[in-house]
Amino acid sequence: MDSVPSRFFRSIVLLHRGLKSEAVKRLDSEITGAQLFLLHVIADRQRCKLTDLADLLNVKPSAVTVMIDRMVRCGYVLRIRDNQDRRVIMAELTDNGYAALTEARNIQQEITEHYLGILEPKERETVTSLLEKLTAPFHKSEEEPR
């Protein structure tokens, strides 16, 4: 029999993959899950170094370059050189990028509401409170300056 930590981890991974996969399928675009994640990150930071994106995804900068190239071609992202250091390349969302992200967030909200609807109202509150408690340390690290 699997241990509780194993079951918990497997369930969280499966839930995350399932929600992300369903959201990407429902989008009317060719955005991949990784690109959608990058849109979220770039929007949150307004402008982001490509090297920071590579670090965040734990991939080589060349892999991020390929993703950003595709997002530039689709009209979701602009490449901008840093004024202080022209070697540094930043990514910034276009209006189309913000529109795609808004659509994705709306779809994610609908999907999440659908799956939470499987639970009773009290269960929804309980599972959400427990997840917030478990993720509290990660929220603190996100609030630190970058």
Tab-separated table of N, CA and C in Angstrom:
chain	number	residue	atom	x	y	z
A	1	MET	N	0.844	-1.183	0.000
A	1	MET	CA	0.000	0.000	0.000
A	1	MET	C	0.892	1.249	0.000
A	2	ASP	N	0.535	2.222	-0.809
A	2	ASP	CA	1.312	3.449	-0.912
A	2	ASP	C	1.176	4.292	0.355
A	3	SER	N	2.238	4.993	0.682
A	3	SER	CA	2.216	5.864	1.846
A	3	SER	C	1.380	7.106	1.550
A	4	VAL	N	0.946	7.765	2.598
A	4	VAL	CA	0.159	8.991	2.435
A	4	VAL	C	0.951	10.045	1.656
A	5	PRO	N	2.235	10.283	1.974
A	5	PRO	CA	2.970	11.278	1.185
A	5	PRO	C	3.038	10.926	-0.307
A	6	SER	N	3.207	9.643	-0.624
A	6	SER	CA	3.245	9.228	-2.029
A	6	SER	C	1.907	9.468	-2.711
A	7	ARG	N	0.832	9.090	-2.050
A	7	ARG	CA	-0.510	9.301	-2.609
A	7	ARG	C	-0.790	10.788	-2.780
A	8	PHE	N	-0.400	11.579	-1.786
A	8	PHE	CA	-0.631	13.023	-1.837
A	8	PHE	C	0.123	13.633	-3.020
A	9	PHE	N	1.414	13.323	-3.126
A	9	PHE	CA	2.234	13.881	-4.206
A	9	PHE	C	1.685	13.487	-5.569
A	10	ARG	N	1.379	12.200	-5.744
A	10	ARG	CA	0.844	11.716	-7.008
A	10	ARG	C	-0.474	12.429	-7.346
A	11	SER	N	-1.329	12.627	-6.356
A	11	SER	CA	-2.616	13.292	-6.579
A	11	SER	C	-2.442	14.753	-6.967
A	12	ILE	N	-1.523	15.461	-6.303
A	12	ILE	CA	-1.281	16.872	-6.616
A	12	ILE	C	-0.726	17.004	-8.032
A	13	VAL	N	0.229	16.164	-8.393
A	13	VAL	CA	0.814	16.212	-9.736
A	13	VAL	C	-0.258	15.918	-10.780
A	14	LEU	N	-1.053	14.890	-10.553
A	14	LEU	CA	-2.107	14.521	-11.498
A	14	LEU	C	-3.144	15.633	-11.633
A	15	LEU	N	-3.534	16.232	-10.526
A	15	LEU	CA	-4.494	17.345	-10.561
A	15	LEU	C	-3.928	18.515	-11.354
A	16	HIS	N	-2.682	18.881	-11.081
A	16	HIS	CA	-2.048	20.000	-11.784
A	16	HIS	C	-1.960	19.725	-13.279
A	17	ARG	N	-1.470	18.544	-13.637
A	17	ARG	CA	-1.345	18.182	-15.061
A	17	ARG	C	-2.706	18.167	-15.751
A	18	GLY	N	-3.696	17.600	-15.072
A	18	GLY	CA	-5.026	17.505	-15.657
A	18	GLY	C	-5.651	18.870	-15.887
A	19	LEU	N	-5.554	19.756	-14.896
A	19	LEU	CA	-6.117	21.100	-15.042
A	19	LEU	C	-5.398	21.881	-16.140
A	20	LYS	N	-4.069	21.791	-16.151
A	20	LYS	CA	-3.289	22.514	-17.163
A	20	LYS	C	-3.577	21.981	-18.556
A	21	SER	N	-3.620	20.667	-18.689
A	21	SER	CA	-3.862	20.052	-19.989
A	21	SER	C	-5.234	20.438	-20.529
A	22	GLU	N	-6.239	20.400	-19.680
A	22	GLU	CA	-7.588	20.761	-20.125
A	22	GLU	C	-7.651	22.236	-20.528
A	23	ALA	N	-6.983	23.098	-19.786
A	23	ALA	CA	-6.982	24.531	-20.114
A	23	ALA	C	-6.303	24.773	-21.459
A	24	VAL	N	-5.163	24.137	-21.681
A	24	VAL	CA	-4.429	24.323	-22.941
A	24	VAL	C	-5.265	23.814	-24.115
A	25	LYS	N	-5.955	22.690	-23.941
A	25	LYS	CA	-6.803	22.152	-25.007
A	25	LYS	C	-7.937	23.106	-25.368
A	26	ARG	N	-8.486	23.795	-24.372
A	26	ARG	CA	-9.636	24.666	-24.612
A	26	ARG	C	-9.262	26.036	-25.166
A	27	LEU	N	-8.003	26.389	-25.109
A	27	LEU	CA	-7.573	27.681	-25.650
A	27	LEU	C	-7.665	27.677	-27.176
A	28	ASP	N	-8.093	28.777	-27.731
A	28	ASP	CA	-8.158	28.904	-29.193
A	28	ASP	C	-6.840	29.428	-29.746
A	29	SER	N	-5.764	28.787	-29.376
A	29	SER	CA	-4.454	29.209	-29.855
A	29	SER	C	-3.517	28.008	-29.828
A	30	GLU	N	-2.287	28.257	-30.215
A	30	GLU	CA	-1.306	27.175	-30.249
A	30	GLU	C	-0.345	27.254	-29.068
A	31	ILE	N	-0.786	27.840	-27.974
A	31	ILE	CA	0.061	28.000	-26.793
A	31	ILE	C	0.226	26.655	-26.092
A	32	THR	N	1.464	26.343	-25.748
A	32	THR	CA	1.738	25.127	-24.979
A	32	THR	C	1.626	25.458	-23.489
A	33	GLY	N	1.632	24.434	-22.672
A	33	GLY	CA	1.577	24.635	-21.228
A	33	GLY	C	2.757	25.460	-20.713
A	34	ALA	N	3.953	25.169	-21.219
A	34	ALA	CA	5.145	25.916	-20.796
A	34	ALA	C	5.055	27.377	-21.224
A	35	GLN	N	4.550	27.618	-22.437
A	35	GLN	CA	4.411	28.993	-22.911
A	35	GLN	C	3.367	29.749	-22.087
A	36	LEU	N	2.308	29.062	-21.714
A	36	LEU	CA	1.286	29.684	-20.874
A	36	LEU	C	1.882	30.071	-19.522
A	37	PHE	N	2.701	29.186	-18.983
A	37	PHE	CA	3.386	29.496	-17.726
A	37	PHE	C	4.262	30.744	-17.891
A	38	LEU	N	4.989	30.818	-19.007
A	38	LEU	CA	5.826	31.996	-19.258
A	38	LEU	C	4.989	33.262	-19.383
A	39	LEU	N	3.829	33.181	-20.026
A	39	LEU	CA	2.951	34.348	-20.109
A	39	LEU	C	2.560	34.841	-18.714
A	40	HIS	N	2.234	33.888	-17.831
A	40	HIS	CA	1.891	34.246	-16.445
A	40	HIS	C	3.061	34.966	-15.764
A	41	VAL	N	4.246	34.391	-15.891
A	41	VAL	CA	5.433	34.955	-15.229
A	41	VAL	C	5.752	36.339	-15.776
A	42	ILE	N	5.761	36.470	-17.092
A	42	ILE	CA	6.093	37.765	-17.712
A	42	ILE	C	5.062	38.809	-17.313
A	43	ALA	N	3.793	38.443	-17.310
A	43	ALA	CA	2.739	39.393	-16.920
A	43	ALA	C	2.907	39.825	-15.466
A	44	ASP	N	3.217	38.879	-14.585
A	44	ASP	CA	3.391	39.212	-13.164
A	44	ASP	C	4.558	40.164	-12.939
A	45	ARG	N	5.610	40.000	-13.733
A	45	ARG	CA	6.812	40.827	-13.548
A	45	ARG	C	6.842	42.033	-14.490
A	46	GLN	N	5.890	42.144	-15.397
A	46	GLN	CA	5.780	43.161	-16.441
A	46	GLN	C	6.851	43.041	-17.522
A	47	ARG	N	8.047	42.776	-17.116
A	47	ARG	CA	9.163	42.601	-18.042
A	47	ARG	C	10.121	41.622	-17.380
A	48	CYS	N	10.667	40.702	-18.150
A	48	CYS	CA	11.474	39.654	-17.537
A	48	CYS	C	12.663	39.300	-18.427
A	49	LYS	N	13.830	39.116	-17.805
A	49	LYS	CA	15.016	38.684	-18.548
A	49	LYS	C	14.815	37.241	-19.020
A	50	LEU	N	15.284	36.973	-20.225
A	50	LEU	CA	15.184	35.610	-20.745
A	50	LEU	C	15.989	34.644	-19.888
A	51	THR	N	17.110	35.097	-19.354
A	51	THR	CA	17.919	34.222	-18.492
A	51	THR	C	17.167	33.885	-17.200
A	52	ASP	N	16.379	34.835	-16.680
A	52	ASP	CA	15.578	34.554	-15.481
A	52	ASP	C	14.497	33.516	-15.784
A	53	LEU	N	13.910	33.610	-16.980
A	53	LEU	CA	12.906	32.627	-17.372
A	53	LEU	C	13.528	31.237	-17.476
A	54	ALA	N	14.739	31.162	-18.035
A	54	ALA	CA	15.433	29.873	-18.144
A	54	ALA	C	15.706	29.298	-16.758
A	55	ASP	N	16.150	30.150	-15.845
A	55	ASP	CA	16.403	29.690	-14.471
A	55	ASP	C	15.122	29.176	-13.817
A	56	LEU	N	14.044	29.904	-14.023
A	56	LEU	CA	12.763	29.539	-13.423
A	56	LEU	C	12.269	28.189	-13.934
A	57	LEU	N	12.461	27.943	-15.226
A	57	LEU	CA	12.041	26.668	-15.820
A	57	LEU	C	13.093	25.574	-15.663
A	58	ASN	N	14.266	25.967	-15.175
A	58	ASN	CA	15.372	25.028	-15.016
A	58	ASN	C	15.754	24.397	-16.359
A	59	VAL	N	15.863	25.262	-17.380
A	59	VAL	CA	16.266	24.830	-18.718
A	59	VAL	C	17.387	25.743	-19.213
A	60	LYS	N	18.005	25.362	-20.298
A	60	LYS	CA	19.050	26.197	-20.895
A	60	LYS	C	18.417	27.432	-21.533
A	61	PRO	N	19.136	28.544	-21.550
A	61	PRO	CA	18.603	29.752	-22.191
A	61	PRO	C	18.160	29.528	-23.635
A	62	SER	N	18.842	28.623	-24.342
A	62	SER	CA	18.461	28.355	-25.736
A	62	SER	C	17.044	27.784	-25.829
A	63	ALA	N	16.623	27.009	-24.835
A	63	ALA	CA	15.266	26.457	-24.835
A	63	ALA	C	14.231	27.566	-24.668
A	64	VAL	N	14.537	28.530	-23.802
A	64	VAL	CA	13.629	29.666	-23.620
A	64	VAL	C	13.609	30.514	-24.881
A	65	THR	N	14.752	30.672	-25.520
A	65	THR	CA	14.819	31.442	-26.761
A	65	THR	C	13.871	30.865	-27.806
A	66	VAL	N	13.833	29.537	-27.924
A	66	VAL	CA	12.943	28.889	-28.883
A	66	VAL	C	11.483	29.179	-28.528
A	67	MET	N	11.130	29.079	-27.239
A	67	MET	CA	9.757	29.354	-26.825
A	67	MET	C	9.385	30.808	-27.070
A	68	ILE	N	10.305	31.714	-26.728
A	68	ILE	CA	10.035	33.144	-26.912
A	68	ILE	C	9.937	33.464	-28.404
A	69	ASP	N	10.791	32.857	-29.233
A	69	ASP	CA	10.704	33.056	-30.691
A	69	ASP	C	9.291	32.755	-31.185
A	70	ARG	N	8.770	31.628	-30.761
A	70	ARG	CA	7.427	31.219	-31.192
A	70	ARG	C	6.372	32.198	-30.680
A	71	MET	N	6.523	32.649	-29.437
A	71	MET	CA	5.554	33.584	-28.865
A	71	MET	C	5.640	34.961	-29.534
A	72	VAL	N	6.831	35.338	-29.984
A	72	VAL	CA	6.992	36.585	-30.740
A	72	VAL	C	6.281	36.447	-32.087
A	73	ARG	N	6.504	35.314	-32.763
A	73	ARG	CA	5.837	35.082	-34.060
A	73	ARG	C	4.313	35.085	-33.939
A	74	CYS	N	3.803	34.592	-32.812
A	74	CYS	CA	2.355	34.567	-32.587
A	74	CYS	C	1.820	35.931	-32.148
A	75	GLY	N	2.730	36.856	-31.853
A	75	GLY	CA	2.311	38.192	-31.459
A	75	GLY	C	1.978	38.351	-29.979
A	76	TYR	N	2.447	37.415	-29.136
A	76	TYR	CA	2.159	37.465	-27.706
A	76	TYR	C	3.221	38.197	-26.892
A	77	VAL	N	4.445	38.227	-27.415
A	77	VAL	CA	5.579	38.753	-26.653
A	77	VAL	C	6.434	39.644	-27.544
A	78	LEU	N	7.032	40.653	-26.916
A	78	LEU	CA	8.047	41.491	-27.568
A	78	LEU	C	9.382	41.220	-26.903
A	79	ARG	N	10.450	41.287	-27.695
A	79	ARG	CA	11.812	41.248	-27.158
A	79	ARG	C	12.277	42.690	-27.030
A	80	ILE	N	12.841	43.024	-25.888
A	80	ILE	CA	13.313	44.389	-25.648
A	80	ILE	C	14.714	44.312	-25.045
A	81	ARG	N	15.598	45.141	-25.544
A	81	ARG	CA	16.956	45.202	-24.967
A	81	ARG	C	16.928	46.113	-23.751
A	82	ASP	N	17.669	45.715	-22.731
A	82	ASP	CA	17.784	46.504	-21.507
A	82	ASP	C	18.563	47.786	-21.807
A	83	ASN	N	18.085	48.915	-21.311
A	83	ASN	CA	18.755	50.198	-21.553
A	83	ASN	C	20.124	50.292	-20.868
A	84	GLN	N	20.275	49.653	-19.708
A	84	GLN	CA	21.552	49.705	-18.997
A	84	GLN	C	22.597	48.736	-19.558
A	85	ASP	N	22.138	47.608	-20.051
A	85	ASP	CA	23.056	46.600	-20.569
A	85	ASP	C	22.436	46.017	-21.834
A	86	ARG	N	22.898	46.455	-22.977
A	86	ARG	CA	22.308	46.070	-24.261
A	86	ARG	C	22.430	44.568	-24.553
A	87	ARG	N	23.290	43.866	-23.795
A	87	ARG	CA	23.412	42.413	-23.981
A	87	ARG	C	22.216	41.666	-23.384
A	88	VAL	N	21.534	42.319	-22.446
A	88	VAL	CA	20.417	41.685	-21.745
A	88	VAL	C	19.143	41.842	-22.566
A	89	ILE	N	18.473	40.725	-22.790
A	89	ILE	CA	17.213	40.738	-23.540
A	89	ILE	C	16.073	40.451	-22.577
A	90	MET	N	15.058	41.295	-22.684
A	90	MET	CA	13.877	41.179	-21.827
A	90	MET	C	12.683	40.745	-22.682
A	91	ALA	N	11.711	40.124	-22.038
A	91	ALA	CA	10.454	39.769	-22.696
A	91	ALA	C	9.341	40.573	-22.042
A	92	GLU	N	8.438	41.045	-22.874
A	92	GLU	CA	7.295	41.819	-22.399
A	92	GLU	C	6.067	41.385	-23.200
A	93	LEU	N	4.912	41.305	-22.532
A	93	LEU	CA	3.707	40.892	-23.237
A	93	LEU	C	3.164	42.010	-24.119
A	94	THR	N	2.603	41.613	-25.247
A	94	THR	CA	1.889	42.538	-26.125
A	94	THR	C	0.424	42.553	-25.682
A	95	ASP	N	-0.371	43.388	-26.317
A	95	ASP	CA	-1.808	43.381	-26.032
A	95	ASP	C	-2.407	42.012	-26.342
A	96	ASN	N	-1.935	41.383	-27.426
A	96	ASN	CA	-2.407	40.024	-27.768
A	96	ASN	C	-1.993	39.015	-26.698
A	97	GLY	N	-0.818	39.201	-26.133
A	97	GLY	CA	-0.351	38.326	-25.063
A	97	GLY	C	-1.222	38.453	-23.825
A	98	TYR	N	-1.557	39.701	-23.469
A	98	TYR	CA	-2.443	39.912	-22.318
A	98	TYR	C	-3.832	39.330	-22.590
A	99	ALA	N	-4.315	39.470	-23.829
A	99	ALA	CA	-5.632	38.926	-24.188
A	99	ALA	C	-5.625	37.399	-24.078
A	100	ALA	N	-4.566	36.763	-24.577
A	100	ALA	CA	-4.457	35.302	-24.495
A	100	ALA	C	-4.379	34.854	-23.043
A	101	LEU	N	-3.647	35.602	-22.232
A	101	LEU	CA	-3.517	35.260	-20.817
A	101	LEU	C	-4.849	35.429	-20.091
A	102	THR	N	-5.573	36.477	-20.399
A	102	THR	CA	-6.892	36.692	-19.788
A	102	THR	C	-7.831	35.549	-20.161
A	103	GLU	N	-7.820	35.162	-21.444
A	103	GLU	CA	-8.650	34.039	-21.888
A	103	GLU	C	-8.254	32.765	-21.136
A	104	ALA	N	-6.957	32.531	-21.010
A	104	ALA	CA	-6.472	31.329	-20.313
A	104	ALA	C	-6.887	31.344	-18.845
A	105	ARG	N	-6.764	32.490	-18.207
A	105	ARG	CA	-7.159	32.582	-16.787
A	105	ARG	C	-8.653	32.345	-16.620
A	106	ASN	N	-9.464	32.854	-17.541
A	106	ASN	CA	-10.910	32.619	-17.475
A	106	ASN	C	-11.234	31.138	-17.645
A	107	ILE	N	-10.556	30.505	-18.582
A	107	ILE	CA	-10.757	29.070	-18.808
A	107	ILE	C	-10.311	28.280	-17.585
A	108	GLN	N	-9.164	28.643	-17.017
A	108	GLN	CA	-8.672	27.953	-15.823
A	108	GLN	C	-9.665	28.099	-14.672
A	109	GLN	N	-10.242	29.272	-14.547
A	109	GLN	CA	-11.245	29.512	-13.501
A	109	GLN	C	-12.461	28.609	-13.700
A	110	GLU	N	-12.956	28.525	-14.937
A	110	GLU	CA	-14.117	27.673	-15.239
A	110	GLU	C	-13.819	26.204	-14.930
A	111	ILE	N	-12.651	25.761	-15.347
A	111	ILE	CA	-12.276	24.356	-15.130
A	111	ILE	C	-12.149	24.063	-13.638
A	112	THR	N	-11.506	24.965	-12.916
A	112	THR	CA	-11.336	24.776	-11.477
A	112	THR	C	-12.694	24.741	-10.779
A	113	GLU	N	-13.583	25.655	-11.155
A	113	GLU	CA	-14.921	25.665	-10.561
A	113	GLU	C	-15.655	24.362	-10.864
A	114	HIS	N	-15.489	23.860	-12.086
A	114	HIS	CA	-16.138	22.597	-12.448
A	114	HIS	C	-15.670	21.462	-11.536
A	115	TYR	N	-14.365	21.333	-11.369
A	115	TYR	CA	-13.851	20.225	-10.565
A	115	TYR	C	-14.110	20.423	-9.086
A	116	LEU	N	-14.085	21.653	-8.612
A	116	LEU	CA	-14.446	21.890	-7.211
A	116	LEU	C	-15.922	21.570	-6.981
A	117	GLY	N	-16.725	21.669	-8.050
A	117	GLY	CA	-18.147	21.350	-7.954
A	117	GLY	C	-18.419	19.894	-7.623
A	118	ILE	N	-17.429	19.046	-7.793
A	118	ILE	CA	-17.565	17.634	-7.423
A	118	ILE	C	-17.697	17.514	-5.907
A	119	LEU	N	-17.096	18.457	-5.196
A	119	LEU	CA	-17.072	18.422	-3.734
A	119	LEU	C	-18.278	19.153	-3.140
A	120	GLU	N	-18.604	18.786	-1.929
A	120	GLU	CA	-19.619	19.519	-1.159
A	120	GLU	C	-19.021	20.867	-0.750
A	121	PRO	N	-19.857	21.879	-0.524
A	121	PRO	CA	-19.332	23.204	-0.150
A	121	PRO	C	-18.344	23.160	1.024
A	122	LYS	N	-18.634	22.380	2.038
A	122	LYS	CA	-17.740	22.281	3.202
A	122	LYS	C	-16.406	21.634	2.795
A	123	GLU	N	-16.464	20.630	1.932
A	123	GLU	CA	-15.240	19.968	1.461
A	123	GLU	C	-14.384	20.938	0.651
A	124	ARG	N	-15.031	21.764	-0.188
A	124	ARG	CA	-14.290	22.773	-0.983
A	124	ARG	C	-13.513	23.704	-0.065
A	125	GLU	N	-14.196	24.184	0.968
A	125	GLU	CA	-13.547	25.103	1.906
A	125	GLU	C	-12.403	24.400	2.635
A	126	THR	N	-12.629	23.174	3.044
A	126	THR	CA	-11.602	22.418	3.777
A	126	THR	C	-10.375	22.165	2.908
A	127	VAL	N	-10.575	21.648	1.695
A	127	VAL	CA	-9.426	21.331	0.833
A	127	VAL	C	-8.674	22.611	0.466
A	128	THR	N	-9.390	23.694	0.219
A	128	THR	CA	-8.732	24.957	-0.119
A	128	THR	C	-7.933	25.487	1.064
A	129	SER	N	-8.512	25.451	2.239
A	129	SER	CA	-7.796	25.915	3.440
A	129	SER	C	-6.549	25.084	3.701
A	130	LEU	N	-6.665	23.775	3.527
A	130	LEU	CA	-5.511	22.904	3.749
A	130	LEU	C	-4.405	23.167	2.725
A	131	LEU	N	-4.778	23.353	1.462
A	131	LEU	CA	-3.768	23.654	0.441
A	131	LEU	C	-3.116	25.008	0.702
A	132	GLU	N	-3.892	25.983	1.123
A	132	GLU	CA	-3.312	27.291	1.465
A	132	GLU	C	-2.326	27.163	2.626
A	133	LYS	N	-2.662	26.345	3.578
A	133	LYS	CA	-1.771	26.124	4.724
A	133	LYS	C	-0.463	25.458	4.268
A	134	LEU	N	-0.599	24.458	3.393
A	134	LEU	CA	0.585	23.751	2.905
A	134	LEU	C	1.458	24.625	2.004
A	135	THR	N	0.856	25.540	1.261
A	135	THR	CA	1.619	26.368	0.324
A	135	THR	C	2.057	27.706	0.903
A	136	ALA	N	1.694	28.002	2.131
A	136	ALA	CA	2.051	29.293	2.746
A	136	ALA	C	3.549	29.590	2.671
A	137	PRO	N	4.437	28.625	2.942
A	137	PRO	CA	5.878	28.938	2.848
A	137	PRO	C	6.311	29.363	1.442
A	138	PHE	N	5.656	28.845	0.417
A	138	PHE	CA	6.008	29.197	-0.956
A	138	PHE	C	5.542	30.602	-1.301
A	139	HIS	N	4.418	31.013	-0.747
A	139	HIS	CA	3.933	32.378	-0.974
A	139	HIS	C	4.917	33.397	-0.415
A	140	LYS	N	5.496	33.092	0.726
A	140	LYS	CA	6.470	34.001	1.340
A	140	LYS	C	7.689	34.158	0.444
A	141	SER	N	8.153	33.060	-0.160
A	141	SER	CA	9.344	33.155	-1.017
A	141	SER	C	9.033	33.917	-2.298
A	142	GLU	N	7.777	33.876	-2.772
A	142	GLU	CA	7.396	34.631	-3.970
A	142	GLU	C	7.352	36.128	-3.698
A	143	GLU	N	7.103	36.504	-2.447
A	143	GLU	CA	6.991	37.912	-2.093
A	143	GLU	C	8.347	38.590	-1.925
A	144	GLU	N	9.407	37.795	-1.822
A	144	GLU	CA	10.739	38.360	-1.673
A	144	GLU	C	11.155	39.076	-2.957
A	145	PRO	N	11.982	40.135	-2.834
A	145	PRO	CA	12.422	40.862	-4.037
A	145	PRO	C	13.166	39.952	-4.990
A	146	ARG	N	13.008	40.240	-6.279
A	146	ARG	CA	13.665	39.417	-7.301
A	146	ARG	C	14.879	40.088	-7.830
